């Protein structure tokens, strides 16, 4: 089985950010997922964890994942 290149998680009101972060490093990256986006709706924030760079955090403008070559306007995600 080939893992996906990218995964997206949305933090729910009952989840802890630390639980999702742990999932990135304990599940996603070890299984071969190269990039994981965690969306935090109440804060209009995206954290991008990838295997090639330190964690990227975006709160406005464009969220950019250089490893996946993806660019998304934050205003298109959080309306």
Backbone as a printed PyTorch tensor [residue, N CA C, xyz], in Angstrom:
tensor([[[  0.8220,  -1.1910,   0.0000],
         [  0.0000,   0.0000,   0.0000],
         [  0.8660,   1.2550,   0.0000]],

        [[  0.4970,   2.1780,  -0.8380],
         [  1.2150,   3.4440,  -0.9180],
         [  0.5010,   4.4840,  -0.0570]],

        [[  1.2200,   5.1370,   0.8480],
         [  0.5710,   6.1590,   1.6820],
         [  0.2710,   7.4120,   0.8670]],

        [[ -0.6810,   8.2180,   1.3190],
         [ -0.9230,   9.4890,   0.6300],
         [  0.2820,  10.4070,   0.8050]],

        [[  0.4650,  11.3270,  -0.1120],
         [  1.5570,  12.2970,   0.0050],
         [  1.2740,  13.3130,   1.0980]],

        [[ -0.0170,  13.6440,   1.2650],
         [ -0.4010,  14.7110,   2.1910],
         [ -1.6690,  14.2970,   2.9390]],

        [[ -1.7710,  14.7200,   4.1950],
         [ -2.9790,  14.4950,   4.9890],
         [ -3.3900,  15.8280,   5.6100]],

        [[ -4.6940,  15.9910,   5.8020],
         [ -5.2110,  17.2080,   6.4270],
         [ -6.0730,  16.8080,   7.6200]],

        [[ -5.7740,  17.3870,   8.7660],
         [ -6.5480,  17.1700,   9.9900],
         [ -7.1670,  18.5040,  10.3910]],

        [[ -8.3940,  18.4610,  10.8880],
         [ -9.0570,  19.6590,  11.3990],
         [ -9.2570,  19.4600,  12.8970]],

        [[ -8.6990,  20.3670,  13.6760],
         [ -8.8070,  20.2780,  15.1290],
         [-10.2530,  20.5130,  15.5440]],

        [[-10.8350,  19.5280,  16.2230],
         [-12.2110,  19.6800,  16.7000],
         [-12.1970,  20.3210,  18.0870]],

        [[-13.3320,  20.8470,  18.5200],
         [-13.3840,  21.5010,  19.8350],
         [-12.9910,  20.5790,  20.9950]],

        [[-13.1500,  19.2690,  20.8150],
         [-12.8490,  18.3380,  21.9060],
         [-11.4410,  17.7490,  21.8180]],

        [[-10.6760,  18.1270,  20.8140],
         [ -9.3180,  17.6050,  20.6520],
         [ -8.2930,  18.5750,  21.2070]],

        [[ -7.1440,  18.0210,  21.5500],
         [ -5.9980,  18.8380,  21.9320],
         [ -5.0400,  18.9060,  20.7540]],

        [[ -4.4540,  20.0610,  20.5390],
         [ -3.4750,  20.2060,  19.4670],
         [ -2.3180,  19.2370,  19.6740]],

        [[ -1.9290,  19.0260,  20.9130],
         [ -0.8170,  18.1100,  21.1960],
         [ -1.1340,  16.6830,  20.7520]],

        [[ -2.4070,  16.2720,  20.8240],
         [ -2.7920,  14.9330,  20.3590],
         [ -2.6110,  14.8030,  18.8480]],

        [[ -3.0110,  15.8400,  18.1040],
         [ -2.8420,  15.7960,  16.6490],
         [ -1.3710,  15.8750,  16.2650]],

        [[ -0.6110,  16.6850,  16.9820],
         [  0.8210,  16.7950,  16.7040],
         [  1.5050,  15.4500,  16.9350]],

        [[  1.1240,  14.7920,  18.0090],
         [  1.6680,  13.4610,  18.2990],
         [  1.3320,  12.4870,  17.1720]],

        [[  0.1180,  12.5790,  16.6560],
         [ -0.3200,  11.7170,  15.5520],
         [  0.5440,  11.9290,  14.3050]],

        [[  0.9430,  13.1880,  14.0700],
         [  1.8030,  13.4990,  12.9220],
         [  3.1030,  12.7050,  13.0090]],

        [[  3.7460,  12.7670,  14.1790],
         [  5.0700,  12.1640,  14.3270],
         [  5.0420,  10.6760,  14.6600]],

        [[  3.9270,  10.1920,  15.2340],
         [  3.8360,   8.7760,  15.5890],
         [  3.1570,   7.9290,  14.5220]],

        [[  2.3170,   8.5490,  13.6900],
         [  1.5610,   7.7810,  12.7000],
         [  1.8560,   8.2130,  11.2650]],

        [[  1.5890,   9.4750,  10.9750],
         [  1.6810,   9.9230,   9.5870],
         [  3.1010,   9.8480,   9.0170]],

        [[  4.0440,  10.5300,   9.6290],
         [  5.3980,  10.5460,   9.0680],
         [  6.0390,   9.1550,   9.0400]],

        [[  5.9350,   8.3430,  10.1020],
         [  6.5220,   7.0010,  10.0270],
         [  5.9050,   6.1190,   8.9370]],

        [[  4.6290,   6.3690,   8.5950],
         [  3.9940,   5.5450,   7.5600],
         [  4.2560,   6.0670,   6.1510]],

        [[  5.0010,   7.1950,   6.0390],
         [  5.3850,   7.6770,   4.7170],
         [  4.6460,   8.8990,   4.2160]],

        [[  3.7240,   9.4460,   5.0090],
         [  3.0310,  10.6750,   4.6100],
         [  4.0350,  11.8210,   4.7210]],

        [[  4.2570,  12.5290,   3.6190],
         [  5.3000,  13.5550,   3.5790],
         [  4.8990,  14.8690,   4.2280]],

        [[  3.6220,  15.2090,   4.1570],
         [  3.1760,  16.5090,   4.6550],
         [  1.8230,  16.3600,   5.3400]],

        [[  1.6860,  16.9940,   6.5080],
         [  0.4190,  16.9590,   7.2420],
         [  0.0340,  18.3870,   7.6070]],

        [[ -1.1880,  18.7500,   7.2490],
         [ -1.7200,  20.0670,   7.5870],
         [ -2.6830,  19.9010,   8.7550]],

        [[ -2.5300,  20.7430,   9.7780],
         [ -3.4930,  20.7840,  10.8740],
         [ -4.1740,  22.1480,  10.8240]],

        [[ -5.4890,  22.1230,  10.6180],
         [ -6.2820,  23.3510,  10.5630],
         [ -6.9210,  23.5930,  11.9240]],

        [[ -6.8250,  24.8280,  12.4070],
         [ -7.4010,  25.2010,  13.6990],
         [ -8.4160,  26.3180,  13.4430]],

        [[ -9.6850,  25.9600,  13.1990],
         [-10.6960,  26.9480,  12.8130],
         [-10.8750,  28.1280,  13.7710]],

        [[-10.9590,  27.9380,  15.0990],
         [-11.1880,  29.1100,  15.9550],
         [-10.0750,  30.1590,  15.8750]],

        [[ -8.8750,  29.7270,  15.5170],
         [ -7.7360,  30.6490,  15.4430],
         [ -7.3820,  31.0490,  14.0130]],

        [[ -8.1330,  30.5100,  13.0270],
         [ -7.8000,  30.7460,  11.6120],
         [ -6.3140,  30.4830,  11.3610]],

        [[ -5.8720,  29.3230,  11.8050],
         [ -4.4530,  28.9730,  11.7430],
         [ -4.2620,  27.6250,  11.0720]],

        [[ -3.1800,  27.5270,  10.3030],
         [ -2.7730,  26.2520,   9.7040],
         [ -1.3310,  25.9860,  10.1070]],

        [[ -1.0990,  24.7890,  10.6380],
         [  0.2620,  24.3170,  10.8920],
         [  0.5590,  23.2620,   9.8320]],

        [[  1.6980,  23.3880,   9.1780],
         [  2.1090,  22.3990,   8.1810],
         [  3.3670,  21.7060,   8.6910]],

        [[  3.2450,  20.3930,   8.8500],
         [  4.3630,  19.5660,   9.2840],
         [  4.7950,  18.7370,   8.0810]],

        [[  6.0240,  18.9090,   7.6350],
         [  6.4920,  18.0270,   6.5750],
         [  7.8570,  17.4760,   6.9310]],

        [[  8.2660,  16.4890,   6.1840],
         [  9.4890,  15.7690,   6.5310],
         [ 10.7490,  16.5140,   6.1300]],

        [[ 10.6290,  17.6120,   5.3910],
         [ 11.8150,  18.2950,   4.8730],
         [ 12.1280,  19.6180,   5.5630]],

        [[ 11.1660,  20.2060,   6.2570],
         [ 11.3520,  21.5450,   6.8290],
         [ 10.8140,  21.5780,   8.2530]],

        [[ 11.1830,  22.6260,   9.0050],
         [ 10.5390,  22.8060,  10.3140],
         [  9.0530,  23.1180,  10.1220]],

        [[  8.2980,  23.0540,  11.1890],
         [  6.8660,  23.3420,  11.1280],
         [  6.6260,  24.7580,  10.6140]],

        [[  5.6820,  24.8660,   9.6910],
         [  5.2910,  26.1650,   9.1460],
         [  3.9370,  26.5290,   9.7420]],

        [[  3.7620,  27.7850,  10.1380],
         [  2.4990,  28.2440,  10.7130],
         [  2.0140,  29.4610,   9.9370]],

        [[  0.7210,  29.4250,   9.5680],
         [  0.1240,  30.5120,   8.7940],
         [ -1.1520,  30.9820,   9.4760]],

        [[ -1.3160,  32.3050,   9.5490],
         [ -2.5330,  32.8890,  10.1250],
         [ -3.2070,  33.8780,   9.1760]],

        [[ -2.5330,  34.2400,   8.0940],
         [ -3.1170,  35.1510,   7.1030],
         [ -2.3510,  34.9980,   5.7960]],

        [[ -2.8780,  35.6310,   4.7550],
         [ -2.2070,  35.5550,   3.4590],
         [ -2.3700,  34.1840,   2.8320]],

        [[ -1.2640,  33.6410,   2.3430],
         [ -1.2780,  32.3370,   1.6870],
         [ -0.5700,  31.3050,   2.5540]],

        [[ -1.2010,  30.1420,   2.6860],
         [ -0.5350,  28.9970,   3.3050],
         [  0.2520,  28.3210,   2.1930]],

        [[  1.5310,  28.1120,   2.4240],
         [  2.4000,  27.5510,   1.3880],
         [  3.1100,  26.3140,   1.9070]],

        [[  2.9680,  25.2380,   1.1550],
         [  3.6670,  24.0000,   1.4750],
         [  4.6800,  23.7600,   0.3630]],

        [[  5.9390,  24.1380,   0.5740],
         [  6.9390,  24.0170,  -0.4860],
         [  7.2250,  22.5730,  -0.8920]],

        [[  7.0810,  21.6500,   0.0350],
         [  7.3350,  20.2470,  -0.2920],
         [  6.2900,  19.7110,  -1.2680]],

        [[  5.0270,  20.0940,  -1.0670],
         [  3.9380,  19.6380,  -1.9330],
         [  3.6940,  20.5840,  -3.1010]],

        [[  4.3640,  21.7430,  -3.0800],
         [  4.1680,  22.7700,  -4.0980],
         [  2.7000,  23.2200,  -4.1520]],

        [[  2.1430,  23.4750,  -2.9550],
         [  0.7480,  23.9020,  -2.8210],
         [  0.7190,  25.2770,  -2.1660]],

        [[ -0.1560,  26.1230,  -2.6890],
         [ -0.3640,  27.4580,  -2.1430],
         [ -1.8690,  27.7020,  -2.0700]],

        [[ -2.3810,  28.0690,  -0.8980],
         [ -3.8130,  28.2790,  -0.7270],
         [ -4.0370,  29.5710,   0.0480]],

        [[ -4.9550,  30.3890,  -0.4320],
         [ -5.3280,  31.6090,   0.2910],
         [ -6.0460,  31.2150,   1.5800]],

        [[ -5.6060,  31.7590,   2.6860],
         [ -6.2370,  31.4670,   3.9730],
         [ -7.7120,  31.8660,   3.9590]],

        [[ -8.0410,  32.9370,   3.2680],
         [ -9.4310,  33.4090,   3.2080],
         [-10.3410,  32.4310,   2.4670]],

        [[ -9.7720,  31.5200,   1.6860],
         [-10.5750,  30.5060,   0.9990],
         [-10.8480,  29.3070,   1.9020]],

        [[-10.0770,  29.1760,   2.9570],
         [-10.2610,  28.0580,   3.8860],
         [-11.1390,  28.4740,   5.0550]],

        [[-10.8070,  29.6090,   5.6500],
         [-11.5470,  30.0990,   6.8090],
         [-12.4240,  31.2680,   6.3700]],

        [[-13.7290,  31.0090,   6.2610],
         [-14.6470,  32.0540,   5.8160],
         [-15.5370,  32.5270,   6.9300]]])
